[in-house]
């Protein structure tokens, strides 16, 4: 499995003998390795915030390319001044948080993720990775609530549904919720996964 290839973050269960654990990875792609996107990621900014300018988008893209090469120092050098210019941008805050986390500065990453979520509760990278930090602290319900809040606010993102399904199944033993979110993940992802299909069948058997 390749390491960071884009800006996205989340959970992935590694199943062995029926046991699942969370691991941090760049993108939730079940059937194979992530590949770097050919174009920068664009998101709709909250209405109260101005979108990034063309030059700012270029800086963000250069930082993404540096991160794709595991050049975290260069990515941070690009993103810190951009974050100072645009402290209102959840997109920039979440990307800088991801870079800080890869450099081992989890405290700074957490602050940036929290800021990003406050600015845009649907910012998937920040929501996913902040939920992961909560999971690592044993705050399973808080992680669930964070993921669910993003979905409730309109972030119908396959990664959020996938991560919430795993959290519900493995840590909260909420099988109906897990089944619901695995199914929605498959609808949104548009790709078949034998692993996820098997987990769905297993949950359906439990529900019978």
Coordinates of N, CA, C and O in Angstrom, one line a residue, residues 9-12 22 28 117 121-135 139-169 171-172 181:
X9 N -7.7 11.8 4.4 CA -7.3 11.0 5.5 C -8.5 10.2 6.0 O -9.6 10.4 5.7
X10 N -8.2 9.1 6.8 CA -9.3 8.3 7.3 C -8.9 7.1 8.0 O -7.8 6.9 8.4
X11 N -9.8 6.2 8.1 CA -9.6 4.9 8.8 C -9.6 3.8 7.7 O -10.2 3.9 6.7
X12 N -9.0 2.7 8.1 CA -9.2 1.5 7.3 C -9.1 0.3 8.2 O -8.1 0.2 9.0
X22 N -8.0 0.0 13.4 CA -7.9 1.2 12.6 C -6.5 1.5 12.2 O -5.6 1.3 13.1
X28 N -9.3 6.3 1.6 CA -10.0 5.0 1.9 C -10.3 4.4 0.5 O -11.4 4.7 0.0
X117 N -12.8 22.1 11.3 CA -14.1 21.6 11.6 C -15.0 22.7 12.0 O -16.2 22.8 11.6
X121 N -17.8 22.2 9.1 CA -18.1 20.9 9.7 C -18.1 19.7 8.7 O -18.2 18.6 9.1
X122 N -18.1 20.0 7.4 CA -18.1 19.0 6.4 C -16.7 18.7 5.8 O -16.6 18.0 4.8
X123 N -15.7 19.4 6.3 CA -14.3 19.2 5.8 C -13.9 17.8 6.1 O -13.5 17.4 7.2
X124 N -13.9 16.9 5.1 CA -13.8 15.4 5.3 C -12.4 15.1 5.9 O -12.3 14.2 6.8
X125 N -11.3 15.6 5.4 CA -10.0 15.3 5.9 C -9.9 15.6 7.4 O -9.5 14.8 8.2
X126 N -10.3 16.8 7.8 CA -10.3 17.2 9.2 C -11.2 16.3 10.1 O -10.8 15.9 11.2
X127 N -12.4 16.1 9.6 CA -13.3 15.3 10.4 C -12.8 13.9 10.6 O -12.8 13.3 11.7
X128 N -12.3 13.3 9.5 CA -11.8 11.9 9.6 C -10.7 11.8 10.5 O -10.6 10.9 11.4
X129 N -9.7 12.7 10.4 CA -8.5 12.5 11.2 C -8.7 13.0 12.6 O -8.0 12.4 13.5
X130 N -9.6 13.9 12.9 CA -9.9 14.3 14.2 C -10.7 13.1 14.9 O -10.4 12.8 16.1
X131 N -11.5 12.5 14.2 CA -12.2 11.3 14.7 C -11.3 10.2 15.0 O -11.4 9.5 16.0
X132 N -10.2 10.0 14.2 CA -9.2 9.0 14.4 C -8.5 9.3 15.7 O -8.2 8.4 16.5
X133 N -8.1 10.5 16.0 CA -7.5 10.9 17.2 C -8.4 10.6 18.4 O -7.9 10.1 19.4
X134 N -9.6 10.9 18.3 CA -10.6 10.6 19.3 C -10.7 9.0 19.6 O -10.7 8.6 20.7
X135 N -10.7 8.3 18.5 CA -10.7 6.8 18.6 C -9.5 6.3 19.3 O -9.6 5.4 20.2
X139 N -12.3 7.5 22.8 CA -13.6 8.4 22.7 C -14.4 8.0 21.5 O -14.6 8.7 20.6
X140 N -14.9 6.8 21.6 CA -15.6 6.2 20.4 C -16.9 6.9 20.1 O -17.2 7.2 18.9
X141 N -17.7 7.3 21.1 CA -18.9 8.0 20.8 C -18.7 9.4 20.3 O -19.4 9.9 19.4
X142 N -17.7 10.0 20.8 CA -17.4 11.4 20.3 C -16.9 11.3 18.9 O -17.3 12.2 18.1
X143 N -16.2 10.3 18.5 CA -15.7 10.1 17.1 C -16.9 9.8 16.3 O -17.1 10.4 15.2
X144 N -17.8 9.0 16.7 CA -19.1 8.7 16.0 C -19.9 10.0 15.8 O -20.4 10.3 14.6
X145 N -20.0 10.8 16.8 CA -20.9 12.0 16.7 C -20.3 13.0 15.7 O -21.0 13.6 15.0
X146 N -18.9 13.1 15.7 CA -18.3 14.0 14.8 C -18.5 13.6 13.3 O -18.8 14.4 12.5
X147 N -18.3 12.3 13.1 CA -18.6 11.8 11.7 C -20.0 11.9 11.3 O -20.3 12.4 10.2
X148 N -20.9 11.6 12.2 CA -22.3 11.7 11.9 C -22.8 13.1 11.7 O -23.6 13.4 10.8
X149 N -22.2 14.0 12.4 CA -22.6 15.5 12.3 C -22.2 16.0 10.9 O -22.9 16.7 10.3
X150 N -21.0 15.5 10.4 CA -20.6 15.9 9.1 C -21.6 15.4 8.0 O -21.9 16.1 7.1
X151 N -22.0 14.2 8.2 CA -22.9 13.6 7.2 C -24.3 14.3 7.3 O -24.9 14.6 6.3
X152 N -24.7 14.6 8.5 CA -26.0 15.2 8.7 C -26.0 16.6 8.1 O -27.1 17.1 7.7
X153 N -24.8 17.3 8.0 CA -24.8 18.6 7.5 C -24.6 18.6 6.0 O -24.3 19.6 5.3
X154 N -24.6 17.4 5.4 CA -24.6 17.3 3.9 C -23.3 16.8 3.3 O -23.2 16.7 2.1
X155 N -22.4 16.3 4.1 CA -21.1 15.8 3.6 C -21.4 14.3 3.3 O -21.0 13.4 4.1
X156 N -22.0 14.0 2.2 CA -22.3 12.6 1.8 C -21.1 12.0 1.1 O -21.2 11.7 0.0
X157 N -20.1 11.9 1.9 CA -18.7 11.5 1.4 C -18.5 10.0 1.7 O -18.8 9.6 2.8
X158 N -18.1 9.2 0.7 CA -18.0 7.8 1.0 C -17.0 7.5 2.1 O -17.2 6.5 2.8
X159 N -16.0 8.3 2.2 CA -15.0 8.1 3.3 C -15.6 8.2 4.7 O -15.3 7.4 5.6
X160 N -16.5 9.2 4.8 CA -17.1 9.4 6.1 C -18.1 8.2 6.4 O -18.1 7.7 7.6
X161 N -18.8 7.8 5.4 CA -19.7 6.6 5.7 C -18.9 5.3 6.0 O -19.2 4.6 6.9
X162 N -17.8 5.1 5.3 CA -17.0 4.0 5.5 C -16.4 4.0 6.9 O -16.5 3.0 7.7
X163 N -15.8 5.1 7.3 CA -15.2 5.2 8.6 C -16.2 5.1 9.7 O -16.0 4.4 10.8
X164 N -17.4 5.6 9.5 CA -18.5 5.5 10.5 C -19.0 4.1 10.6 O -19.3 3.6 11.7
X165 N -19.0 3.4 9.5 CA -19.4 2.0 9.5 C -18.4 1.1 10.3 O -18.8 0.3 11.1
X166 N -17.1 1.3 10.1 CA -16.1 0.6 10.8 C -16.2 0.9 12.3 O -16.1 0.0 13.2
X167 N -16.3 2.2 12.6 CA -16.4 2.6 14.0 C -17.6 1.9 14.7 O -17.5 1.4 15.8
X168 N -18.7 2.0 14.0 CA -20.0 1.4 14.5 C -19.9 -0.1 14.8 O -20.3 -0.6 15.8
X169 N -19.3 -0.8 13.8 CA -19.2 -2.2 13.9 C -18.2 -2.7 14.9 O -18.5 -3.6 15.8
X171 N -16.1 -0.9 17.2 CA -15.9 -0.3 18.5 C -17.2 0.0 19.3 O -17.2 0.0 20.5
X172 N -18.3 0.2 18.6 CA -19.6 0.5 19.3 C -20.5 -0.7 19.2 O -21.6 -0.7 19.9
X181 N -24.2 2.3 6.9 CA -23.2 3.1 6.4 C -22.3 2.3 5.4 O -21.7 2.9 4.4

